[in-house]
Coordinates of C-alpha atoms in Angstrom, one line a residue:
Chain D
M1 CA -14.8 76.0 -18.6
I2 CA -14.3 72.4 -17.3
S3 CA -14.6 71.6 -13.6
C4 CA -11.5 71.3 -11.3
K5 CA -12.0 67.6 -10.9
L6 CA -12.2 66.9 -14.6
A7 CA -9.2 69.1 -15.2
R8 CA -7.1 67.3 -12.6
N9 CA -8.1 64.0 -13.9
K10 CA -7.1 65.0 -17.4
I11 CA -3.7 66.2 -16.1
L12 CA -3.2 62.8 -14.5
K13 CA -4.1 61.0 -17.6
A14 CA -2.0 63.1 -19.8
L15 CA 1.1 62.2 -17.8
T16 CA 3.3 64.9 -19.2
P17 CA 2.6 68.7 -19.4
D18 CA 3.3 68.7 -23.1
T19 CA 0.3 66.7 -23.9
L20 CA -2.2 68.7 -21.9
T21 CA -5.4 69.7 -23.9
D22 CA -6.4 73.3 -24.5
D23 CA -9.4 73.1 -22.1
V24 CA -7.1 72.0 -19.3
R25 CA -4.6 74.8 -20.1
D26 CA -7.5 77.2 -20.1
H27 CA -8.7 75.9 -16.7
L28 CA -5.3 76.2 -15.2
Q29 CA -5.0 79.8 -16.3
H30 CA -8.2 80.7 -14.5
C31 CA -8.1 78.5 -11.4
E32 CA -5.4 79.3 -8.8
K33 CA -6.0 76.2 -6.7
C34 CA -5.6 73.9 -9.7
E35 CA -2.5 75.8 -10.9
A36 CA -1.0 75.3 -7.4
W37 CA -1.9 71.7 -7.5
F38 CA -0.5 71.3 -11.0
T39 CA 2.8 72.9 -9.8
G40 CA 3.0 70.4 -7.0
Y41 CA 2.2 67.6 -9.4
L42 CA 5.0 68.7 -11.6
R43 CA 7.5 68.8 -8.7
L44 CA 6.3 65.4 -7.5
N45 CA 6.6 64.0 -11.0
S46 CA 10.1 65.5 -11.4
A47 CA 11.1 64.1 -8.0
I48 CA 9.9 60.7 -9.0
Q49 CA 11.7 60.8 -12.3
Q50 CA 15.0 61.7 -10.6
R51 CA 14.7 58.8 -8.1
R52 CA 16.8 55.7 -9.0
K53 CA 14.3 53.0 -9.8
P54 CA 14.6 50.4 -7.1
I55 CA 15.4 46.9 -8.2
V56 CA 12.7 44.8 -6.6
S57 CA 11.1 41.5 -7.2
E58 CA 7.6 41.1 -8.5
S59 CA 6.3 40.1 -5.1
V60 CA 7.7 43.3 -3.4
K61 CA 6.1 45.5 -6.0
T62 CA 2.8 43.7 -5.8
T63 CA 2.8 43.8 -2.0
F64 CA 3.7 47.4 -2.0
L65 CA 0.9 48.3 -4.4
Y66 CA -1.6 46.2 -2.6
R67 CA -0.8 47.8 0.7
F68 CA -0.7 51.2 -0.9
L69 CA -4.1 50.9 -2.5
H70 CA -6.0 48.8 0.0
L71 CA -4.4 48.9 3.4
G72 CA -3.7 52.6 3.9
L73 CA 0.0 52.4 3.8
S74 CA 1.7 55.1 5.9
A75 CA 4.7 57.0 4.7
D76 CA 6.9 55.3 7.4
S77 CA 5.8 51.8 6.7
P78 CA 8.7 49.8 5.5
I79 CA 8.2 47.4 2.6
V80 CA 9.9 44.2 3.4
G81 CA 10.1 41.9 0.5
T82 CA 11.3 38.3 0.2
G83 CA 12.4 38.3 -3.4
V84 CA 15.5 39.1 -5.3
G85 CA 16.8 42.6 -4.8
T86 CA 15.4 43.3 -1.4
G87 CA 17.8 44.7 1.0
V88 CA 18.9 47.9 2.6
G89 CA 19.3 49.8 -0.6
T90 CA 16.0 48.8 -1.9
E91 CA 14.2 49.5 1.3
V92 CA 15.6 53.1 1.4
G93 CA 14.6 53.7 -2.2
L94 CA 11.1 52.5 -1.5
N95 CA 10.6 54.5 1.6
D96 CA 11.7 57.7 -0.1
T97 CA 9.3 57.1 -2.9
Q98 CA 6.6 56.3 -0.5
K99 CA 7.1 59.5 1.4
I100 CA 6.8 61.6 -1.7
Q101 CA 3.7 59.8 -2.8
G102 CA 2.3 59.8 0.8
D103 CA 2.8 63.5 1.1
A104 CA 1.2 64.2 -2.2
A105 CA -1.6 61.9 -1.4
N106 CA -2.3 63.7 1.9
K107 CA -2.4 67.0 0.2
H108 CA -4.3 65.9 -2.9
P109 CA -6.4 62.8 -2.1
M110 CA -7.5 62.7 -5.7
L111 CA -4.0 62.0 -6.8
L112 CA -4.1 58.8 -4.9
Q113 CA -7.5 57.9 -6.3
S114 CA -6.5 58.7 -9.8
S115 CA -3.0 57.2 -9.8
A116 CA -4.5 53.8 -9.8
N117 CA -6.1 54.5 -13.1
L118 CA -3.0 55.7 -14.9
P119 CA -2.5 53.7 -18.1
G120 CA 1.1 52.9 -17.3
R121 CA 0.2 51.4 -14.1
K122 CA -3.0 49.7 -15.1
Q123 CA -1.5 46.2 -15.1
E124 CA -0.3 46.4 -11.6
S125 CA -3.4 48.0 -10.1
T126 CA -6.3 46.3 -11.8
S127 CA -6.0 43.2 -9.7
S128 CA -7.8 43.5 -6.4
S129 CA -5.1 41.5 -4.6
P130 CA -1.8 39.9 -5.5
S131 CA -2.2 36.4 -6.9
L132 CA -1.9 33.5 -4.5
L133 CA 1.1 32.2 -6.5
S134 CA 2.9 35.5 -6.1
R135 CA 2.2 35.8 -2.4
Y136 CA 2.9 32.2 -1.4
W137 CA 5.6 31.2 -3.8
P138 CA 8.1 30.7 -0.9
L139 CA 5.8 28.0 0.4
G140 CA 5.7 26.6 -3.1
L141 CA 9.5 26.5 -3.1
V142 CA 9.5 24.6 0.2
A143 CA 6.9 22.2 -1.2
A144 CA 9.0 21.7 -4.3
T145 CA 12.0 20.9 -2.2
I146 CA 10.1 18.3 -0.2
L147 CA 8.7 16.8 -3.5
I148 CA 12.2 16.5 -5.0
G149 CA 13.4 15.0 -1.8
F150 CA 10.6 12.5 -1.8
M151 CA 11.2 11.6 -5.4
A152 CA 14.9 11.1 -4.7
V153 CA 14.1 8.8 -1.7
M154 CA 11.7 6.8 -3.9
Q155 CA 14.3 6.5 -6.6
L156 CA 17.0 5.4 -4.2
S157 CA 14.7 3.0 -2.5
S158 CA 14.1 1.1 -5.8
Q159 CA 17.8 0.4 -6.3
P160 CA 19.1 -2.9 -5.2
G161 CA 21.3 -3.0 -2.1
N162 CA 20.0 0.2 -0.7
P163 CA 19.4 0.0 3.0
I164 CA 16.4 2.3 2.9
A165 CA 14.6 0.1 0.4
V166 CA 11.3 -1.2 1.7
L167 CA 10.3 -4.3 -0.1
P168 CA 6.8 -5.4 -0.7
E169 CA 5.5 -8.8 0.4
D170 CA 6.9 -11.6 -1.6
P171 CA 4.2 -13.0 -4.0
L172 CA 6.3 -16.1 -4.7
L173 CA 6.5 -17.0 -1.1
K174 CA 2.8 -16.3 -0.6
R175 CA 1.9 -18.5 -3.7
V176 CA 4.1 -21.4 -2.6
V177 CA 2.6 -21.4 0.9
Q178 CA -0.9 -21.3 -0.7
L179 CA -0.1 -24.2 -3.0
N180 CA 1.4 -26.2 -0.1
L181 CA -1.8 -25.8 1.9
E182 CA -3.9 -26.7 -1.1
L183 CA -1.7 -29.8 -1.6
S184 CA -2.3 -30.8 2.0
A185 CA -6.0 -30.8 1.3
T186 CA -5.9 -33.1 -1.8
K187 CA -7.3 -36.6 -1.6
T188 CA -6.4 -38.1 -5.0
P189 CA -3.2 -38.3 -7.1
S190 CA -4.9 -36.3 -9.9
E191 CA -5.6 -33.5 -7.4
R192 CA -2.0 -33.7 -6.3
I193 CA -0.7 -33.5 -9.9
D194 CA -2.9 -30.4 -10.4
K195 CA -1.3 -28.6 -7.4
L196 CA 2.2 -29.8 -8.4
V197 CA 1.7 -28.5 -11.9
G198 CA 0.6 -25.2 -10.3
L199 CA 3.8 -25.1 -8.2
S200 CA 6.0 -25.8 -11.3
N201 CA 4.2 -23.0 -13.2
T202 CA 4.8 -20.6 -10.3
I203 CA 8.5 -21.4 -10.3
Y204 CA 8.8 -21.2 -14.1
D205 CA 7.0 -17.8 -14.1
E206 CA 9.4 -16.6 -11.5
M207 CA 12.3 -17.6 -13.8
K208 CA 10.7 -15.6 -16.6
G209 CA 10.2 -12.7 -14.2
I210 CA 13.8 -12.3 -13.2
A211 CA 15.5 -13.6 -16.4
K212 CA 16.5 -10.2 -17.7
V213 CA 18.0 -8.8 -14.4
D214 CA 19.4 -11.8 -12.6
K215 CA 23.1 -12.5 -12.7
G216 CA 22.5 -16.2 -13.2
D217 CA 22.6 -17.7 -9.6
Q218 CA 19.0 -17.3 -8.7
I219 CA 17.6 -18.4 -12.0
N220 CA 19.8 -21.4 -11.8
K221 CA 18.3 -22.3 -8.4
L222 CA 14.8 -21.8 -9.7
S223 CA 15.5 -24.1 -12.7
K224 CA 16.7 -26.8 -10.2
W225 CA 13.5 -26.3 -8.2
Y226 CA 11.5 -26.7 -11.3
Q227 CA 13.3 -29.9 -12.1
R228 CA 12.7 -31.3 -8.6
I229 CA 9.0 -30.5 -8.8
I230 CA 8.3 -32.1 -12.2
Q231 CA 10.7 -35.1 -11.8
D232 CA 10.2 -36.0 -8.2
G233 CA 6.7 -34.7 -7.6
I234 CA 4.7 -35.1 -10.8
V235 CA 6.3 -38.3 -12.1
D236 CA 5.8 -40.0 -8.7
S237 CA 2.1 -38.9 -8.6
V238 CA 1.5 -40.0 -12.2
S239 CA 2.6 -43.5 -11.2
E240 CA -0.1 -43.5 -8.6
L241 CA -2.9 -42.7 -11.0
N242 CA -5.5 -45.4 -11.8
E243 CA -6.6 -46.1 -15.3
L244 CA -9.6 -43.8 -15.3
E245 CA -7.5 -40.9 -13.9
R246 CA -4.7 -41.5 -16.5
E247 CA -7.1 -41.0 -19.4
K248 CA -8.3 -37.8 -17.9
V249 CA -5.1 -36.3 -16.6
L250 CA -2.2 -37.4 -18.7
K251 CA -3.1 -36.0 -22.1
P252 CA -3.4 -32.3 -20.9
L253 CA -0.3 -32.8 -18.7
L254 CA 1.8 -34.1 -21.6
N255 CA 0.6 -31.2 -23.8
Q256 CA 1.5 -28.7 -21.1
L257 CA 5.0 -30.2 -20.6
E258 CA 5.7 -30.2 -24.3
Q259 CA 4.4 -26.7 -24.7
R260 CA 6.6 -25.7 -21.8
S261 CA 9.6 -27.3 -23.3
L262 CA 9.1 -25.4 -26.6
E263 CA 8.5 -22.1 -24.8
A264 CA 11.6 -22.5 -22.6
Q265 CA 13.7 -23.2 -25.7
Q266 CA 12.3 -20.1 -27.3
F267 CA 13.0 -18.1 -24.2
A268 CA 16.6 -19.4 -24.0
R269 CA 17.2 -17.6 -27.3
E270 CA 15.9 -14.3 -26.0
V271 CA 17.2 -14.0 -22.5
P272 CA 20.7 -12.6 -21.5
P273 CA 23.6 -15.1 -21.7
Q274 CA 23.6 -15.8 -17.9
S275 CA 20.0 -17.1 -18.0
V276 CA 20.3 -19.2 -21.2
K277 CA 21.5 -22.3 -19.5
S278 CA 18.6 -22.3 -17.0
F279 CA 16.0 -22.1 -19.7
Q280 CA 17.7 -24.8 -21.7
N281 CA 17.7 -27.0 -18.6
A282 CA 14.0 -26.3 -18.0
A283 CA 13.2 -27.2 -21.6
R284 CA 15.2 -30.4 -21.4
D285 CA 13.6 -31.4 -18.0
A286 CA 10.1 -30.8 -19.3
Q287 CA 10.9 -32.9 -22.4
S288 CA 12.4 -35.6 -20.3
V289 CA 9.5 -35.8 -17.9
S290 CA 7.0 -35.9 -20.7
E291 CA 8.9 -38.9 -22.2
K292 CA 8.8 -40.6 -18.8
I293 CA 5.1 -40.0 -18.5
R294 CA 4.6 -41.4 -22.0
I295 CA 6.4 -44.6 -20.9
L296 CA 4.2 -44.8 -17.8
K297 CA 1.2 -44.2 -19.9
G298 CA 2.1 -47.2 -21.9
G299 CA 3.9 -45.8 -24.9
T300 CA 0.8 -44.4 -26.6
S301 CA 0.9 -40.8 -27.8
Chain Z
M1 CA 6.5 33.9 -14.5
I2 CA 9.7 32.0 -13.6
H3 CA 8.1 30.3 -10.6
R4 CA 5.0 29.4 -12.6
T5 CA 7.3 27.7 -15.2
V6 CA 9.2 25.9 -12.4
I7 CA 6.0 24.7 -10.8
M8 CA 4.8 23.4 -14.2
I9 CA 8.1 21.6 -14.8
L10 CA 7.8 20.0 -11.3
L11 CA 4.3 18.9 -11.9
L12 CA 5.3 17.3 -15.2
L13 CA 8.2 15.6 -13.5
L14 CA 5.8 14.3 -10.8
C15 CA 3.4 13.0 -13.3
N16 CA 6.2 11.2 -15.2
F17 CA 7.6 9.8 -11.9
L18 CA 4.2 8.6 -10.7
S19 CA 3.3 7.0 -14.0
A20 CA 6.6 5.1 -14.0
Q21 CA 5.9 3.6 -10.5
P22 CA 4.6 0.0 -10.3
G23 CA 1.1 -0.5 -9.0
P24 CA 0.5 -1.6 -5.4
L25 CA 0.4 -5.3 -6.4
E26 CA 3.2 -5.2 -8.9
V27 CA 6.7 -6.2 -7.9
T28 CA 9.6 -5.1 -10.1
P29 CA 12.2 -7.6 -11.3
V30 CA 14.8 -5.9 -9.1
Q31 CA 12.5 -6.3 -6.1
R32 CA 11.9 -9.9 -7.1
I33 CA 15.6 -10.6 -7.0
K34 CA 15.9 -9.0 -3.5
L35 CA 12.9 -10.9 -2.2
F36 CA 14.3 -14.1 -3.7
E37 CA 17.6 -13.5 -1.9
K38 CA 15.7 -13.1 1.4
N39 CA 13.2 -15.9 1.1
A40 CA 15.1 -18.6 -0.9
S41 CA 15.8 -20.7 2.2
I42 CA 12.2 -20.7 3.3
I43 CA 10.9 -21.5 -0.2
D44 CA 13.5 -24.2 -0.5
K45 CA 12.2 -25.9 2.6
L46 CA 8.6 -25.3 1.5
L47 CA 9.2 -27.1 -1.8
D48 CA 11.0 -30.0 0.0
G49 CA 8.0 -30.1 2.4
S50 CA 5.5 -30.0 -0.5
L51 CA 7.2 -32.9 -2.3
K52 CA 7.2 -34.9 0.9
L53 CA 3.6 -33.9 1.4
A54 CA 2.6 -35.0 -2.1
K55 CA 3.8 -38.5 -1.2
S56 CA 2.0 -38.6 2.1
T57 CA -1.3 -36.7 2.0
N58 CA -3.0 -39.8 3.3
E59 CA -0.5 -40.4 6.0
P60 CA -1.0 -37.6 8.6
L61 CA 2.1 -38.3 10.6
Q62 CA 4.3 -38.0 7.6
A63 CA 2.3 -35.0 6.4
S64 CA 2.8 -33.2 9.7
D65 CA 6.5 -34.1 9.6
S66 CA 6.8 -32.5 6.1
Y67 CA 6.3 -29.1 7.8
R68 CA 9.0 -29.5 10.4
Q69 CA 11.9 -27.9 8.5
T70 CA 9.7 -25.2 7.0
L71 CA 8.4 -24.1 10.4
L72 CA 11.9 -24.1 11.9
E73 CA 13.2 -22.0 9.1
L74 CA 10.3 -19.6 9.3
E75 CA 10.8 -19.2 13.1
D76 CA 14.4 -18.5 12.6
Q77 CA 13.7 -15.9 9.9
I78 CA 11.1 -14.2 12.1
K79 CA 13.6 -14.0 15.0
K80 CA 16.2 -12.4 12.7
A81 CA 13.7 -9.9 11.3
A82 CA 12.5 -9.0 14.8
G83 CA 16.2 -8.6 15.8
H84 CA 16.6 -6.1 13.0
G85 CA 13.3 -4.4 13.9
D86 CA 11.9 -5.2 10.5
R87 CA 8.2 -5.0 11.3
S88 CA 6.9 -5.6 7.8
R89 CA 8.9 -8.7 7.4
V90 CA 7.9 -10.0 10.8
R91 CA 4.3 -9.4 9.8
E92 CA 4.7 -11.2 6.5
L93 CA 6.5 -14.2 7.8
S94 CA 4.4 -14.6 10.9
G95 CA 1.4 -14.6 8.5
C96 CA 3.0 -17.5 6.7
L97 CA 3.7 -19.3 9.9
N98 CA 0.1 -18.8 11.0
N99 CA -1.2 -20.3 7.8
L100 CA 1.1 -23.3 7.8
M101 CA 0.5 -24.0 11.5
N102 CA -3.3 -23.6 11.5
R103 CA -4.1 -25.1 8.1
G104 CA -1.3 -27.5 7.6
F105 CA 0.8 -28.7 10.5
L106 CA -1.7 -28.7 13.4
P107 CA -4.6 -30.4 11.6
A108 CA -2.2 -33.1 10.3
L109 CA -0.8 -33.6 13.8
G110 CA -4.3 -33.9 15.2
K111 CA -5.2 -36.5 12.6
A112 CA -1.9 -38.3 13.3
R113 CA -2.7 -38.4 17.1
K114 CA -6.1 -40.0 16.2
R115 CA -4.4 -42.7 14.1
V116 CA -1.5 -43.5 16.3
S117 CA -2.5 -45.7 19.2
L118 CA -1.1 -45.2 22.6
G119 CA 2.3 -46.9 23.0
H120 CA 2.7 -47.4 19.2
P121 CA 6.3 -47.0 17.9
D122 CA 5.0 -44.0 15.8
E123 CA 4.1 -42.2 19.0
K124 CA 7.8 -41.3 19.4
Q125 CA 7.7 -39.3 16.1
L126 CA 4.4 -37.8 17.1
F127 CA 5.8 -36.5 20.4
E128 CA 8.9 -35.3 18.6
L129 CA 6.7 -33.2 16.4
R130 CA 4.8 -31.9 19.3
D131 CA 8.1 -31.0 21.0
V132 CA 9.2 -29.2 17.9
A133 CA 6.0 -27.1 17.9
D134 CA 6.4 -26.4 21.6
W135 CA 10.0 -25.3 21.1
I136 CA 9.0 -23.1 18.2
T137 CA 6.3 -21.3 20.2
N138 CA 8.5 -20.9 23.3
D139 CA 11.6 -19.8 21.5
L140 CA 9.8 -17.4 19.2
E141 CA 7.9 -15.8 22.1
K142 CA 11.1 -15.4 24.1
N143 CA 12.9 -13.8 21.1
I144 CA 10.1 -11.4 20.2
R145 CA 9.8 -10.3 23.9
D146 CA 13.6 -9.6 23.9
S147 CA 13.5 -7.8 20.6
M148 CA 12.9 -4.1 19.9
L149 CA 9.5 -5.0 18.5
A150 CA 8.3 -6.5 21.9
S151 CA 5.5 -4.0 22.4
T152 CA 4.4 -3.5 18.8
D153 CA 1.1 -4.6 17.2
E154 CA 3.0 -7.3 15.3
A155 CA 4.4 -8.7 18.5
T156 CA 0.9 -8.7 20.1
D157 CA -0.5 -10.6 17.1
I158 CA 2.3 -13.1 17.4
Y159 CA 1.8 -13.6 21.2
Q160 CA -1.9 -14.3 20.5
S161 CA -1.1 -16.7 17.7
L162 CA 1.4 -18.6 19.8
Q163 CA -1.1 -18.9 22.6
S164 CA -3.6 -20.3 20.1
Y165 CA -1.0 -22.8 18.9
R166 CA -0.4 -24.0 22.4
Q167 CA -4.1 -24.4 23.1
T168 CA -4.7 -26.3 19.8
L169 CA -1.6 -28.4 20.4
K170 CA -2.9 -29.3 23.9
E171 CA -6.4 -30.2 22.6
K172 CA -5.1 -32.2 19.6
M173 CA -2.4 -34.1 21.4
T174 CA -4.7 -35.2 24.2
P175 CA -5.5 -38.9 23.5
G176 CA -9.2 -39.4 22.7
V177 CA -11.4 -42.3 23.5
E178 CA -10.6 -43.9 20.1
Q179 CA -6.9 -44.2 21.0
Q180 CA -6.4 -47.7 22.3
P181 CA -3.1 -48.9 23.8
H182 CA -0.8 -50.6 21.3
H183 CA 0.0 -54.2 22.1

């Protein structure tokens, strides 16, 4: 005959009285204590079956099992959940179930020990503690809300005309200041031409940078600045060059202006209608200045 | 299961959002437009000044005069930014003012002082420029002290810079032994 412990374990594993093995049945017939235990088990099982299954969230169930298995949950301990389905009805249902299980566990400690190994409950009881995600998901929800808020603020701040927009430092202003200071340190006309060409390139690059989003006003202003720099600044400085400097400076300058004229013409075909005129003007101005410089150079190409 | 999926979706959204952001040195075209709107008047004066400067790099009095309008415009914009409590703009523009004063205007004014002899007709323009610099430093200090930024780090930096301009101006505008009276 099998031992009491083995018989009770087999009963717990069998789950229903119908599936009890012969050796267990044989044991129950000969052991009064186990027979009484089995009767209690059946009553308990029946009581559990009759209870309405509480609707609880995963976190409540996990917390309950964790406390039940590891923290010595008492029969009167309320289970307070934070998930869907927690409330008065749920709490009452849980407490009733706890009481039944608590009583049974007090009378038959092995039930408590063995219940953790029941196949139907294996998934819930195998983990030593609830996962962090399950326990701290409300914190995750708060973090997600903050994240969404942050993303919304960032999105809003990138839109023009928004008062909360924080603009970065202006690279155009910084570059123009820098070129002005470099210009102040120049000694010769060729050095000045070099800095003025840098200034004109900076302005032209800005035109390209805003061409697709500007409504036309600003790009128009930029094209006028470009015109002033190359017509007033570069042409005047070219006239101050001596023969030696002319040979060295004018050829690359003419190439650059002609290249710029072609590029601006090409750009004028690609940009939105409101920016076309500005690029056409820049192309025309670059061409016109290169012709003036050719004349100053002495008509040679 | 549901909250894991939600967290995964949020992480994907975050990755997508971050990858779409410009780098720290990049300025979007929309931001460029905004910056242009704010700084066009300063850049306009700077370009005018640069064209004047290109014609007068060897004439220090004219070179220092080429900064006059830009410095006045910058001072005005810093005052406005301080009035609005815009610390980042105050910091940016006072950095520009600092550069133009210390590396452009004041050295040119110092050279001009050395070139213009005492009593020369050009001295009037020289004193005018000194008075402009004095006015800028005093007016800017008064306005910053009256603004909501009066006790910020930006304001402290500006006070120090202004004090430094005054000192430099005093040193450079004091006639040296090479200045002979004009006859």
